[in-house]
Coordinates of C-alpha atoms in Angstrom, one line a residue:
M1 CA 210.9 58.5 150.2
D2 CA 209.7 60.3 153.3
R3 CA 211.4 63.0 155.3
G4 CA 212.8 60.5 157.9
Q5 CA 214.3 58.3 155.3
Y6 CA 215.8 61.3 153.5
Q7 CA 217.5 62.6 156.6
A8 CA 218.8 59.2 157.7
L9 CA 221.0 58.9 154.5
D10 CA 224.1 60.7 153.5
G11 CA 224.6 62.1 150.0
L12 CA 226.0 58.9 148.5
G13 CA 223.2 56.9 150.3
L14 CA 220.6 59.1 148.5
A15 CA 222.5 58.6 145.2
E16 CA 222.3 54.8 145.7
A17 CA 218.5 55.1 146.3
L18 CA 218.2 57.0 143.1
Q19 CA 220.2 54.4 141.2
R20 CA 217.9 51.7 142.6
G21 CA 214.9 53.6 141.5
E22 CA 213.6 53.9 145.0
T23 CA 213.2 57.7 144.7
T24 CA 213.6 60.5 142.2
P25 CA 215.4 63.8 142.3
A26 CA 212.1 65.6 142.6
Q27 CA 211.0 63.5 145.6
L28 CA 214.4 64.3 147.3
M29 CA 214.0 68.0 146.5
E30 CA 210.5 67.9 148.1
C31 CA 212.0 66.3 151.2
A32 CA 214.7 69.0 151.4
I33 CA 212.2 71.8 151.0
D34 CA 210.0 70.3 153.6
V35 CA 212.8 70.1 156.1
A36 CA 213.9 73.6 155.2
N37 CA 210.4 75.0 155.7
S38 CA 210.2 73.3 159.1
V39 CA 213.6 74.2 160.6
N40 CA 214.9 77.3 158.9
P41 CA 212.5 79.9 160.4
A42 CA 214.1 79.2 163.8
L43 CA 217.7 78.8 162.5
N44 CA 217.9 81.4 159.7
A45 CA 220.4 79.4 157.6
L46 CA 219.0 80.0 154.1
C47 CA 218.6 82.9 151.7
Y48 CA 217.8 83.3 148.1
E49 CA 215.4 80.3 148.2
R50 CA 214.4 79.2 144.8
Y51 CA 212.1 76.3 145.8
E52 CA 209.6 76.0 143.0
E53 CA 212.1 76.8 140.3
S54 CA 214.6 74.2 141.7
L55 CA 211.8 71.6 142.0
A56 CA 211.1 72.1 138.4
V57 CA 214.8 71.6 137.6
A58 CA 214.7 68.4 139.7
R59 CA 211.7 67.0 137.8
E60 CA 213.7 67.3 134.5
W61 CA 217.0 66.2 135.9
T62 CA 219.0 63.3 134.3
L63 CA 221.0 61.3 136.8
R64 CA 224.7 62.2 136.7
G65 CA 228.0 62.1 138.6
P66 CA 228.5 60.4 142.0
F67 CA 225.5 62.0 143.6
G68 CA 223.0 61.4 140.8
G69 CA 220.6 64.3 141.6
I70 CA 220.3 65.3 145.2
P71 CA 219.4 68.6 146.9
F72 CA 222.3 71.0 147.5
L73 CA 223.0 74.5 148.8
L74 CA 225.4 77.2 147.6
K75 CA 227.1 79.5 150.1
D76 CA 226.1 83.2 149.7
S77 CA 229.8 83.9 149.1
G78 CA 229.5 85.2 145.6
L79 CA 230.1 81.9 143.8
A80 CA 228.6 82.8 140.5
H81 CA 225.4 81.0 139.5
I82 CA 222.9 82.2 136.9
R83 CA 219.9 81.1 139.0
F84 CA 221.0 82.5 142.3
P85 CA 221.8 86.1 143.1
S86 CA 224.2 86.8 146.0
S87 CA 224.8 89.4 148.6
I88 CA 228.0 88.1 150.4
G89 CA 226.1 89.1 153.6
S90 CA 226.1 92.8 152.7
R91 CA 223.2 95.1 152.2
L92 CA 225.3 97.0 149.7
L93 CA 225.9 94.0 147.5
D94 CA 222.4 92.6 147.9
D95 CA 220.9 90.8 144.8
T96 CA 224.1 90.8 142.8
T97 CA 223.3 88.7 139.7
Y98 CA 225.6 86.7 137.3
A99 CA 225.5 86.1 133.6
R100 CA 227.4 82.8 133.8
N101 CA 228.3 80.1 136.3
A102 CA 231.6 79.8 138.1
T103 CA 233.6 76.8 137.1
L104 CA 233.0 75.2 140.5
A105 CA 229.2 75.8 140.3
D106 CA 229.2 73.8 137.0
R107 CA 231.3 71.1 138.6
F108 CA 228.9 70.8 141.5
E109 CA 226.0 70.2 139.1
Q110 CA 228.0 67.8 137.0
A111 CA 228.5 65.8 140.2
G112 CA 224.7 65.5 140.6
L113 CA 224.2 68.2 143.1
I114 CA 221.1 70.4 142.5
P115 CA 221.2 73.8 144.3
F116 CA 217.9 75.1 145.6
A117 CA 219.0 78.1 147.8
R118 CA 222.0 79.8 149.2
T119 CA 223.3 79.7 152.8
T120 CA 223.8 82.7 155.1
V121 CA 227.2 84.3 155.8
P122 CA 228.6 87.3 157.8
E123 CA 229.2 90.5 155.8
F124 CA 231.9 89.9 153.2
C125 CA 232.4 86.4 154.7
M126 CA 234.8 88.0 157.2
A127 CA 233.8 86.7 160.6
P128 CA 233.7 83.3 162.5
T129 CA 230.1 83.9 163.3
T130 CA 227.1 84.4 161.0
E131 CA 225.2 87.5 162.2
A132 CA 225.0 89.7 159.2
L133 CA 222.4 92.5 159.5
R134 CA 221.5 91.8 155.9
N135 CA 220.0 88.4 157.0
G136 CA 217.6 90.0 159.4
G137 CA 219.0 88.3 162.4
P138 CA 221.7 85.8 163.4
T139 CA 222.1 82.2 162.1
R140 CA 221.6 80.1 165.1
N141 CA 223.5 77.0 166.3
P142 CA 221.1 74.1 166.1
W143 CA 222.5 72.6 169.3
D144 CA 222.1 75.8 171.3
P145 CA 220.2 78.6 169.6
A146 CA 221.8 81.2 171.9
R147 CA 225.2 80.3 170.4
S148 CA 226.9 81.1 167.1
S149 CA 226.8 78.7 164.2
G150 CA 230.4 79.8 163.3
G151 CA 231.3 81.4 160.1
S152 CA 231.7 82.3 157.5
S153 CA 230.0 79.1 156.2
G154 CA 227.7 79.2 159.1
G155 CA 224.4 78.7 157.2
A156 CA 226.0 75.7 155.4
A157 CA 227.0 74.1 158.6
V158 CA 223.6 74.6 160.2
A159 CA 221.8 73.2 157.1
V160 CA 223.9 70.0 157.2
A161 CA 223.6 69.7 161.0
A162 CA 219.9 70.2 160.9
G163 CA 219.4 67.6 158.1
I164 CA 218.2 70.0 155.4
V165 CA 220.9 68.6 153.1
P166 CA 223.6 65.9 153.7
L167 CA 226.3 68.2 152.3
A168 CA 226.6 71.9 151.3
H169 CA 229.0 74.2 149.6
G170 CA 231.5 76.2 151.8
S171 CA 234.5 78.3 151.4
D172 CA 237.5 78.9 153.7
G173 CA 239.8 81.9 153.8
G174 CA 240.7 81.8 157.5
G175 CA 238.8 78.9 158.9
S176 CA 235.4 79.5 157.3
I177 CA 234.7 75.8 156.6
R178 CA 236.4 74.4 159.7
I179 CA 235.1 76.9 162.3
P180 CA 231.4 76.3 161.5
A181 CA 232.0 72.6 161.2
A182 CA 233.4 72.7 164.7
C183 CA 230.5 74.8 166.0
C184 CA 227.8 72.6 164.5
G185 CA 229.2 69.1 164.8
V186 CA 229.8 68.3 161.1
Y187 CA 232.8 67.4 159.0
G188 CA 234.7 70.2 157.2
L189 CA 237.8 69.9 155.0
K190 CA 239.8 72.9 153.7
T191 CA 241.8 71.7 150.7
S192 CA 245.2 72.6 149.5
R193 CA 245.7 75.8 147.6
G194 CA 244.9 75.2 143.9
R195 CA 243.1 71.9 144.5
V196 CA 239.6 73.3 143.8
P197 CA 238.9 75.9 141.0
I198 CA 238.2 79.5 142.0
G199 CA 237.7 80.9 138.5
P200 CA 237.0 82.0 135.9
F201 CA 236.3 85.5 137.2
K202 CA 239.4 85.6 139.4
G203 CA 242.5 83.6 140.1
E204 CA 242.7 83.8 143.9
G205 CA 240.8 85.1 146.9
W206 CA 242.3 87.1 149.7
G207 CA 246.0 86.9 148.6
S208 CA 245.6 83.2 147.9
L209 CA 244.2 82.3 151.3
A210 CA 240.7 81.3 150.2
T211 CA 239.5 78.0 148.8
D212 CA 236.2 76.3 148.3
G213 CA 234.8 72.9 149.2
V214 CA 231.9 71.3 151.2
L215 CA 230.7 70.6 154.7
S216 CA 229.2 67.2 155.2
R217 CA 227.9 64.6 157.7
T218 CA 230.2 61.8 156.4
V219 CA 233.8 61.7 155.3
R220 CA 232.8 59.7 152.2
D221 CA 230.6 62.4 151.0
T222 CA 233.4 64.9 151.2
A223 CA 235.8 62.5 149.4
A224 CA 233.3 61.9 146.6
A225 CA 232.7 65.6 146.3
L226 CA 236.4 66.3 146.1
D227 CA 236.8 63.6 143.4
A228 CA 234.1 65.5 141.4
I229 CA 235.2 69.1 141.8
A230 CA 239.0 69.0 142.2
G231 CA 241.3 69.7 139.3
M232 CA 243.1 72.7 137.8
E233 CA 241.2 74.9 135.4
V234 CA 242.8 76.5 132.4
G235 CA 244.7 79.6 133.3
A236 CA 244.6 79.1 137.1
P237 CA 247.6 80.7 138.8
Y238 CA 248.0 77.9 141.4
S239 CA 248.1 74.1 141.1
A240 CA 248.0 71.5 143.9
P241 CA 250.1 68.3 143.6
P242 CA 248.5 65.5 141.5
A243 CA 245.5 63.9 143.2
P244 CA 245.0 60.1 143.5
D245 CA 242.7 58.5 141.0
S246 CA 240.0 58.5 143.7
Y247 CA 239.9 60.0 147.2
L248 CA 236.7 57.9 147.8
A249 CA 238.4 54.7 146.9
L250 CA 241.2 55.4 149.4
L251 CA 238.7 55.3 152.3
S252 CA 238.4 51.5 152.0
R253 CA 241.8 51.0 153.6
P254 CA 243.2 52.7 156.7
P255 CA 246.3 54.9 156.5
R256 CA 249.7 53.6 157.3
P257 CA 250.9 54.3 160.8
L258 CA 251.4 58.0 161.1
R259 CA 253.5 60.3 163.2
V260 CA 251.1 62.9 164.8
A261 CA 252.1 66.1 166.5
V262 CA 249.6 67.1 169.2
W263 CA 249.1 70.8 170.0
R264 CA 247.3 71.5 173.3
S265 CA 248.4 75.1 173.3
A266 CA 247.9 77.8 170.7
F267 CA 250.1 80.3 168.8
A268 CA 251.3 83.3 170.8
G269 CA 250.0 81.9 174.1
V270 CA 246.3 82.4 173.3
D271 CA 244.2 80.7 176.0
V272 CA 242.5 77.4 175.1
A273 CA 239.3 76.3 176.9
P274 CA 239.5 73.1 178.9
E275 CA 236.8 71.5 176.8
C276 CA 238.9 72.1 173.6
V277 CA 241.9 70.5 175.2
A278 CA 239.8 67.6 176.3
A279 CA 238.6 67.1 172.7
V280 CA 242.2 66.9 171.6
E281 CA 243.0 64.4 174.4
H282 CA 240.1 62.3 173.3
A283 CA 241.3 62.4 169.6
A284 CA 244.9 61.6 170.6
A285 CA 243.7 58.5 172.5
L286 CA 241.8 57.3 169.5
L287 CA 244.8 57.8 167.3
A288 CA 247.1 55.9 169.7
R289 CA 244.5 53.1 169.8
A290 CA 244.6 52.9 166.0
G291 CA 248.4 52.4 166.1
H292 CA 249.6 55.9 165.2
T293 CA 252.6 57.5 167.0
V294 CA 251.3 60.5 169.0
V295 CA 253.9 63.1 170.0
D296 CA 253.3 66.0 172.3
S297 CA 254.5 69.2 170.6
Q298 CA 254.2 72.9 170.5
P299 CA 253.1 75.1 167.6
P300 CA 256.1 76.7 165.9
D301 CA 256.7 80.4 166.1
I302 CA 255.1 81.9 163.0
G303 CA 255.0 85.5 164.2
Y304 CA 251.3 85.0 164.9
D305 CA 250.4 88.5 165.9
E306 CA 252.0 90.0 162.8
F307 CA 250.2 87.4 160.7
V308 CA 246.8 88.4 162.2
T309 CA 247.6 92.0 161.3
A310 CA 248.6 91.0 157.8
H311 CA 245.4 88.9 157.4
A312 CA 243.3 91.8 158.5
Q313 CA 245.0 94.2 156.1
V314 CA 244.4 91.9 153.1
L315 CA 240.8 91.6 154.1
A316 CA 240.5 95.4 154.3
A317 CA 241.9 95.7 150.8
N318 CA 239.3 93.3 149.6
I319 CA 236.5 95.3 151.2
V320 CA 237.7 98.3 149.1
L321 CA 237.8 96.1 146.0
S322 CA 234.2 94.9 146.5
V323 CA 232.7 98.2 147.6
D324 CA 234.3 100.3 145.0
A325 CA 233.3 97.9 142.2
K326 CA 229.6 98.1 143.4
L327 CA 229.7 101.9 143.7
A328 CA 231.1 102.2 140.2
Q329 CA 228.4 99.9 138.9
T330 CA 225.6 101.9 140.6
G331 CA 227.1 105.3 140.1
R332 CA 226.4 106.5 143.6
A333 CA 228.4 107.3 146.8
L334 CA 228.7 105.1 149.8
Q335 CA 225.8 105.6 152.2
A336 CA 226.0 105.5 156.0
D337 CA 224.0 102.3 156.4
D338 CA 225.5 100.4 153.4
L339 CA 228.0 98.6 155.6
E340 CA 228.0 97.3 159.2
P341 CA 230.2 99.7 161.4
A342 CA 233.3 97.5 161.7
Y343 CA 233.3 96.9 157.9
R344 CA 232.8 100.6 157.2
D345 CA 235.9 101.1 159.3
G346 CA 237.6 98.2 157.4
Y347 CA 236.8 100.0 154.1
E348 CA 238.6 103.2 155.4
E349 CA 241.5 101.0 156.7
G350 CA 241.8 99.5 153.2
R351 CA 241.8 102.8 151.5
R352 CA 244.8 103.9 153.6
L353 CA 246.9 100.8 152.8
S354 CA 249.9 101.3 150.6
A355 CA 251.0 98.9 147.9
A356 CA 254.1 98.2 149.9
T357 CA 252.1 97.2 152.9
Y358 CA 250.0 94.8 150.8
A359 CA 253.1 93.2 149.3
A360 CA 254.5 92.8 152.8
C361 CA 251.3 91.1 153.9
V362 CA 251.6 88.5 151.1
N363 CA 255.3 88.0 152.1
R364 CA 254.1 87.4 155.7
F365 CA 251.7 84.7 154.5
H366 CA 254.6 83.0 152.6
A367 CA 256.8 83.1 155.6
V368 CA 254.1 81.4 157.7
G369 CA 253.9 78.7 155.0
R370 CA 257.6 78.1 155.0
V371 CA 257.6 77.6 158.8
L372 CA 254.7 75.2 158.8
A373 CA 256.0 73.3 155.8
A374 CA 259.3 72.8 157.6
Y375 CA 257.6 71.8 160.8
L376 CA 255.6 69.1 159.0
Q377 CA 258.8 67.5 157.7
D378 CA 259.0 65.8 161.0
Y379 CA 255.3 64.7 161.2
D380 CA 252.6 63.4 159.0
I381 CA 249.7 65.1 160.8
V382 CA 249.2 68.0 163.3
L383 CA 246.3 67.5 165.7
S384 CA 244.9 70.6 167.5
P385 CA 241.7 72.1 168.7
S386 CA 239.6 73.5 165.9
L387 CA 238.8 76.6 168.1
T388 CA 240.2 78.0 171.3
Q389 CA 236.7 78.2 172.9
L390 CA 233.3 76.6 172.8
P391 CA 230.9 78.1 170.2
L392 CA 230.5 81.7 171.2
K393 CA 227.3 83.2 172.5
L394 CA 225.6 85.3 169.8
G395 CA 226.6 89.0 170.0
V396 CA 230.1 88.4 171.5
L397 CA 231.8 89.2 168.2
S398 CA 229.7 92.3 167.4
T399 CA 230.5 94.6 164.4
R400 CA 229.3 97.6 166.5
G401 CA 231.5 99.7 168.7
V402 CA 234.7 98.2 167.5
S403 CA 237.3 99.0 164.9
F404 CA 237.9 96.6 162.1
M405 CA 241.4 95.8 163.2
D406 CA 240.3 95.2 166.8
L407 CA 237.5 92.9 165.6
R408 CA 240.1 90.9 163.6
R409 CA 242.3 90.7 166.7
Q410 CA 239.3 89.2 168.6
V411 CA 238.8 86.7 165.8
G412 CA 242.5 85.8 165.9
R413 CA 242.1 84.7 169.5
Y414 CA 239.1 82.4 168.7
G415 CA 240.0 80.8 165.4
T416 CA 243.7 80.7 166.3
F417 CA 244.4 77.3 164.9
A418 CA 242.7 77.7 161.6
A419 CA 244.0 80.6 159.5
A420 CA 247.7 79.7 159.6
F421 CA 246.9 76.8 157.3
N422 CA 245.3 79.1 154.8
A423 CA 248.5 81.0 154.7
S424 CA 250.5 77.9 154.2
G425 CA 248.1 76.5 151.7
Q426 CA 248.1 73.1 153.5
P427 CA 244.9 71.0 153.9
A428 CA 243.2 70.8 157.2
A429 CA 239.9 69.4 158.5
S430 CA 237.7 69.8 161.5
L431 CA 236.2 66.6 162.9
P432 CA 233.2 66.3 165.4
L433 CA 234.7 63.7 167.6
Y434 CA 233.8 65.2 171.0
W435 CA 230.7 66.6 172.7
T436 CA 230.3 68.3 176.1
E437 CA 227.9 67.0 178.7
A438 CA 225.6 69.8 177.7
G439 CA 225.5 68.5 174.2
L440 CA 227.7 71.0 172.4
P441 CA 230.1 69.8 169.7
V442 CA 233.8 70.5 170.1
G443 CA 235.8 70.1 167.0
V444 CA 239.4 68.9 166.6
Q445 CA 241.6 69.9 163.6
I446 CA 244.0 67.7 161.7
A447 CA 246.4 69.2 159.2
A448 CA 248.8 67.7 156.8
S449 CA 251.6 68.7 154.3
F450 CA 250.7 70.5 151.1
G451 CA 248.7 68.3 148.8
R452 CA 248.1 65.5 151.2
E453 CA 244.3 65.5 151.3
D454 CA 244.6 61.7 150.8
L455 CA 246.1 61.3 154.3
L456 CA 243.6 63.6 155.9
L457 CA 240.6 61.8 154.4
Q458 CA 242.0 58.3 155.2
L459 CA 242.6 59.3 158.8
S460 CA 239.3 61.1 159.1
A461 CA 237.5 58.0 157.9
Q462 CA 239.4 55.9 160.4
L463 CA 238.4 58.2 163.2
E464 CA 234.9 58.3 162.0
Q465 CA 234.8 54.5 162.4
L466 CA 236.2 54.7 165.9
A467 CA 233.9 57.4 167.0
P468 CA 230.9 57.6 164.6
W469 CA 229.1 61.0 164.3
S470 CA 227.1 60.9 161.1
G471 CA 223.9 59.8 162.8
R472 CA 224.1 62.8 165.1
Y473 CA 222.2 65.6 163.5
R474 CA 219.6 68.0 165.0
R475 CA 216.2 66.5 164.4

């Protein structure tokens, strides 16, 4: 299989070629490494490359799972893997190693996904743009290198959009799968709380906001991946409702007629760019054509500004947890250049937080969840923009010259539609249905009630058929 054939197929397509004996895991790994060597110097999407080692693994690989044995990338989010150190985008945490794999890392490999590098992230995975100083420069949007790739799974989205891999690991604690998916023109699903394992080293991330998954070029790849990785692990504190026997099998039939609420405006009156509204109008027209009931609506009042503050405070507390653990391990004090300026301020902010304030933040998340769950009793799906603006120019969300709380308020006016569904634990996906005349992707988000990934995936597949996007990757 040559590079062009490799890039033309999605993950399941490559798996089918493996099953037919038309290629081998090693040949596919050689293709992925070739593409990475070609495009990554300009895009800066990869780190901790283990090319020769991973090629050796591929040569000895036995086909398994839905993907057989195809190249894959792990996000530099701290997901533990014995072959891949991690930095979480921080110079302080650089080259953190692991003695055993996370549950999810094992499930990825059981699914037939062979990791060969990690993908870049912002420091602590706490920004909707991937410009960590640790990475030696920004991760660039393949459709416009002057713009952001999104974040925090920015490197993953770039790798999929640029054809390095057909799908890649991502995680989402406030939009970190959906935001880069929107910026880079790929598909990104955030699952319900408790659907995908987060252990065994911890039971939750960021006050239960965070979950893991994948970004992909096709809905069916995401469905197949979810079939392989979903399921409660022993001792987990959260459990999603029972899953269907196969998400992938559901894609063969369209969803029943759905009642869809359309949001053209954002929480707290945050401005929404005309292109983002146009993307929603386009998606709403596709839904109506497919026979769904489309209802104009407004986002409910979730106390958005208070939620943004609570989100930021929980992130600050987690900066303290990560930093202090590293300092205790190394036995040294925090140095001036260990953290980017905004995150150094976030560390100090976290140290000032009281236990009562942290508990109040978690209560705020739960309050948001109750409001959104009640709202969705009248609808099957919420359709909104994924972002309030086009992919930002690099440098707009700088970590210099700004406090941590002010940075998070800026983030809250960009990823406005995303993080609320982390608080509620409800599933949400970004779909690349719309592109500007200048060739920039503009994502739309669909969200559903807790546990209804089945509806999201069925509807996503239907929209993918009406407005195909999978062949649109940056060559």
